[in-house]
Amino acid sequence: MALLEIKDLHATVGDREILKGINLSVNAGEVHAIMGPNGSGKSTLAQVLAGRELYVVTAGSVTYDGQDLLEMSPEVRAREGIFLAFQYPVEIPGVSNMYFLKAALNTIRKHRGIDELDAMDFLNVVRDKMQIMKMDQTLLNRPVNTGFSGGEKKRNEIFQMAVLEPRLAVLDETDSGLDIDALRVVAAGVNAMRSAERAMIVVTHYQRLLNEIVPDFVHVLADGRIVKSGGKELAVELEAEGYADLYEEPEAVGRV
Amino acid sequence: MSDSTNTIETFANQEYKWGFVTDIEADAIPRGLSEDVVRLISAKKNEPEWLLEWRLKAYRHWLTLKEPEWANIHYPKIDYQNIIYYSSPKPKGDGPKSLDDVDPELLKTYAKLGIPLQEQAILAGVAVDAVFDSVSVATTFKAKLHEVGIIFGSFSEAVKEHPDLVRQYLGSVVPTSDNFFAALNSAVFSDGSFCYIPKGVKCPMELSTYFRINAKDTGQFERTLIVADEGATVSYLEGCTAPMRDTNQLHAAVVELVALDNAQIKYSTVQNWYPGDKDGKGGIYNFVTKRGACRGVNSKISWTQVETGSAITWKYPSCLLIGDNSVGEFYSVALTNNWQQADTGTKMIHIGKNTTSTIVSKGISAGHGQNTYRGGVKILKSATGARNYSQCDSLLLGDKCGAHTFPYLEVRNTSAQVEHEASTSKIGEDQIFYCRQRGISSEDAVSMIVHGFCKEVFRELPMEFAVEAQKLLGVSLEGSVG
């Protein structure tokens, strides 16, 4: 059974339909890239999977590890192992990164029936992961994302992912705003997390991220539907040809 | 409405847990205010002639004053003739000689409030003066404090036992003519706490007064006077609660602090008067004048307040920085929820050379609450080298509440340095969603953000109070998350 099974998913924001029938199956151990032009619904899909209430699911189903994902609150989804690396990580002034992450990790551990970590144990867990992300330890004591540069915010997202060890990670435009060096660090962090038990959905506009995080499958999203799916070579193809023709070939839907 | 928004709203809808009424026989005087009432109160307390004259002078001046209207608060006109100005639990016999003689109903009340009046009990490191309606009913650890020369107890007692000290300092910081509510208080004040720390003594424990309003339609008018003599140090805490009632009740207190050379006073408040119900019915009108005078060189007065209660709060704990190098501090968290209104802040008056002041104000508004910061920093010509730093932050929960800031600055000495920072933020749905996506519930997210917002102020509270204040905010926001 697939870890994530999306069937004919429709979602609206306000009275506008953004997702118009998404079908996608993701197995543990796989990395799927979702590409597509601006406004195609990539970020909406990521947010719907995380449970953002702004988007209303009007039809279809999402099954995660055999359970109805759409029935779960966002925090339960997170505790069940779904992680969203935000395109725009939110600043939370006054709450230290360390306090925040420890609270998150311990809620998740509690949900899984594992002992909560005390400050010392937590620090040990965190130190290793920080090294992988080449993060400055002082970031731990700063308020969550507050005053972080764009690159620091994105790094912090992947660092959180490394600490929380999700089963399904959804990376929303993790490459946006990163220079090539920062992109490599972030990608190395993501690659270090690839494993047979973990699935990833990498949402991106550009192929350059996929040179670093090489996907098993690539799907092209246009106007709320997956219009093309293929292997990693599809990303290269798209980079050369652009997304322009996708809209003119509606018959391509579903074809690989 | 999304879950997150509901969460914020429910977070603001806490229940008031201190709203019970103690069934105890009271000795109350008839409603209304007149010279006769002032005389009656003074007579009930067997006061010396000078104090009666002092009260009458205040009363006559009060008659010429108008209730202030400049504050950013709105309430129906208070009928001063419809208030009971004195009510005390009826003493059994001649009144308590020791803690063992205190009416068990009263002891039970304080125990229920978490303020045990048994000295061996939980708050063993804190001496408590318990004020119930118009009178002080008990003071703990008096004997122990007496050993080091500290005078701590009810105001009435101090008038009898230390008349010279009281007479020397009473009204010396907040004169009877200071303002409408201070004049009213001076005329009818019934009790309160008095504290004198002699030269060079560091008070070995926290001193505190716990104010409880119980009787209906009664106003509470107490005075606190703390004098720290040269080189003395004291940390003082006050807490307040009242029963839930449909009608508004007036609380108009005066607090005066005097710090002589090298003395330090730290004054902390957790104010949790009944705030009214969720529709804005009932609640305490809290009109309080608090001021400290740093009279001596290198003296320091630090105010810390956590204001979560009252329907209306009108309160500006201030410092007169007279002695050279003296220091004034004001740390405040004010929470307004439902229909509560707060207009609070401070005044720092720099008079001596190299005086410094720090102001950190955190306003939290939820529900329909309106929260106003009003602060004045005045640097007189004499205050060469004076410095002030002010920081004033507002946090909004939901979209029906309001935050307002009125900072006033007056600088008459060119060598002065004055800094002011202000911010307003709102707990956004996106912040809450971000937390939830990391597994943290909405309720925990809001409380985490609120605590983060307040922590600079909580840090200033004595340990026992910091924990209580955190809990109080938590309770105050309980159930506000959907």
XYZ file of N, CA, C and O in Angstrom, chain A residues 52-53 74-75 78-79 82-84 86 90-95 99-100 103-104 107-108 145 157 160, chain B residues 2-4 425 429-431 433-442 444 448-453 455:
200
model
N -4.080 23.179 5.911
C -4.399 24.600 6.034
C -5.887 24.833 5.774
O -6.400 24.430 4.733
N -6.569 25.493 6.732
C -8.027 25.634 6.628
C -8.481 26.625 5.572
O -9.640 26.639 5.194
N -4.409 19.693 11.546
C -3.012 19.901 11.126
C -2.010 19.355 12.131
O -1.002 18.746 11.747
N -2.283 19.545 13.458
C -1.295 19.090 14.433
C -1.238 17.571 14.499
O -0.168 16.999 14.721
N 0.865 16.410 11.675
C 2.280 16.610 11.984
C 2.777 15.502 12.905
O 3.847 14.933 12.703
N 1.960 15.183 13.926
C 2.378 14.148 14.884
C 2.439 12.779 14.228
O 3.206 11.911 14.633
N 3.794 13.980 9.116
C 3.817 14.819 7.906
C 4.489 16.146 8.242
O 4.145 16.803 9.225
N 5.469 16.498 7.445
C 6.213 17.740 7.678
C 6.145 18.601 6.435
O 6.388 18.132 5.330
N 5.810 19.874 6.631
C 5.823 20.819 5.521
C 6.960 21.811 5.737
O 6.996 22.508 6.755
N 8.012 25.168 4.821
C 7.229 26.282 4.274
C 8.013 27.073 3.227
O 9.225 27.263 3.355
N 7.347 31.328 8.948
C 6.719 32.410 9.693
C 7.601 32.836 10.862
O 8.193 32.001 11.544
N 7.666 34.125 11.116
C 8.425 34.634 12.265
C 7.565 34.575 13.526
O 6.400 34.939 13.505
N 8.143 34.089 14.608
C 7.429 34.097 15.887
C 8.303 34.815 16.915
O 9.119 34.196 17.596
N 8.146 36.109 17.050
C 8.999 36.875 17.968
C 8.769 36.424 19.416
O 7.662 36.040 19.779
N 9.828 36.450 20.197
C 9.693 36.154 21.625
C 9.792 34.678 21.975
O 9.957 34.326 23.129
N 9.654 33.795 20.993
C 9.744 32.360 21.269
C 11.042 31.856 20.658
O 11.247 31.961 19.446
N 13.277 26.516 22.116
C 12.079 26.214 22.904
C 10.991 25.665 21.992
O 10.323 24.677 22.299
N 10.844 26.324 20.849
C 9.823 25.944 19.878
C 10.041 24.517 19.378
O 9.138 23.685 19.383
N 9.498 21.848 22.022
C 8.063 21.635 22.240
C 7.489 20.775 21.121
O 6.728 19.834 21.357
N 7.889 21.076 19.886
C 7.383 20.321 18.737
C 7.831 18.862 18.824
O 7.020 17.940 18.720
N 6.045 16.932 21.627
C 4.637 16.591 21.345
C 4.572 15.399 20.405
O 3.737 14.510 20.559
N 5.470 15.420 19.426
C 5.466 14.333 18.454
C 5.908 13.021 19.113
O 5.293 11.973 18.924
N 12.731 32.207 13.415
C 12.777 32.879 12.110
C 12.863 34.408 12.166
O 12.873 35.071 11.135
N 14.223 25.466 8.187
C 13.135 24.539 7.884
C 13.673 23.115 7.762
O 13.124 22.177 8.342
N 14.763 21.748 11.053
C 13.607 21.272 11.826
C 13.171 19.901 11.335
O 12.859 19.011 12.126
N -12.057 30.139 10.655
C -11.171 28.989 10.739
C -10.948 28.611 12.203
O -11.254 29.369 13.115
N -10.396 27.460 12.364
C -10.079 26.963 13.699
C -9.141 27.892 14.453
O -9.298 28.119 15.632
N -8.153 28.397 13.714
C -7.141 29.224 14.377
C -7.766 30.464 14.979
O -7.443 30.865 16.082
N 1.980 43.934 17.270
C 1.887 42.738 16.450
C 0.591 42.023 16.754
O -0.067 42.290 17.752
N -2.980 34.001 12.087
C -3.384 32.654 11.760
C -2.200 31.880 11.196
O -2.050 30.698 11.440
N -1.339 32.600 10.462
C -0.198 31.920 9.862
C 0.797 31.454 10.925
O 1.394 30.394 10.797
N 0.933 32.224 12.013
C 1.822 31.790 13.103
C 1.271 30.532 13.759
O 1.999 29.592 14.068
N -0.836 28.378 12.471
C -0.760 27.235 11.560
C 0.661 26.669 11.528
O 0.865 25.460 11.520
N 1.630 27.560 11.532
C 3.033 27.121 11.516
C 3.314 26.222 12.725
O 3.911 25.156 12.598
N 2.856 26.647 13.897
C 3.047 25.842 15.112
C 2.319 24.507 15.003
O 2.856 23.456 15.364
N 1.081 24.553 14.508
C 0.299 23.316 14.404
C 0.977 22.350 13.442
O 0.995 21.145 13.658
N 1.547 22.874 12.360
C 2.224 22.009 11.401
C 3.433 21.338 12.041
O 3.926 20.337 11.564
N 3.901 21.884 13.153
C 5.010 21.232 13.846
C 4.511 20.363 15.007
O 5.288 19.931 15.843
N 3.179 20.193 15.064
C 2.616 19.278 16.064
C 2.095 19.947 17.317
O 1.566 19.297 18.215
N 2.238 21.274 17.402
C 1.850 22.002 18.614
C 0.395 22.460 18.475
O 0.031 23.059 17.461
N -0.436 22.189 19.483
C -1.850 22.545 19.379
C -2.023 24.059 19.359
O -1.154 24.800 19.805
N -3.175 24.519 18.867
C -3.439 25.957 18.783
C -3.311 26.613 20.141
O -2.732 27.686 20.283
N -1.644 25.671 22.816
C -0.246 25.767 23.245
C 0.496 26.821 22.440
O 1.373 27.506 22.964
N 2.266 29.917 24.091
C 3.709 30.029 23.863
C 4.066 31.432 23.349
O 5.018 32.062 23.807
N 3.255 31.917 22.440
C 3.532 33.236 21.858
C 3.308 34.338 22.898
O 4.103 35.265 23.031
N 2.227 34.194 23.681
C 1.937 35.205 24.710
C 3.042 35.213 25.768
O 3.533 36.265 26.166
N 3.455 34.028 26.207
C 4.521 33.979 27.211
C 5.825 34.543 26.671
O 6.547 35.238 27.365
N 6.093 34.248 25.408
C 7.293 34.787 24.784
C 7.251 36.303 24.769
O 8.250 36.977 25.030
N 6.067 36.809 24.531
C 5.866 38.259 24.467
C 6.110 38.912 25.830
O 6.625 40.020 25.937
N 7.943 37.651 28.447
C 8.978 37.092 29.317
C 9.941 38.126 29.889
O 10.428 37.948 31.005
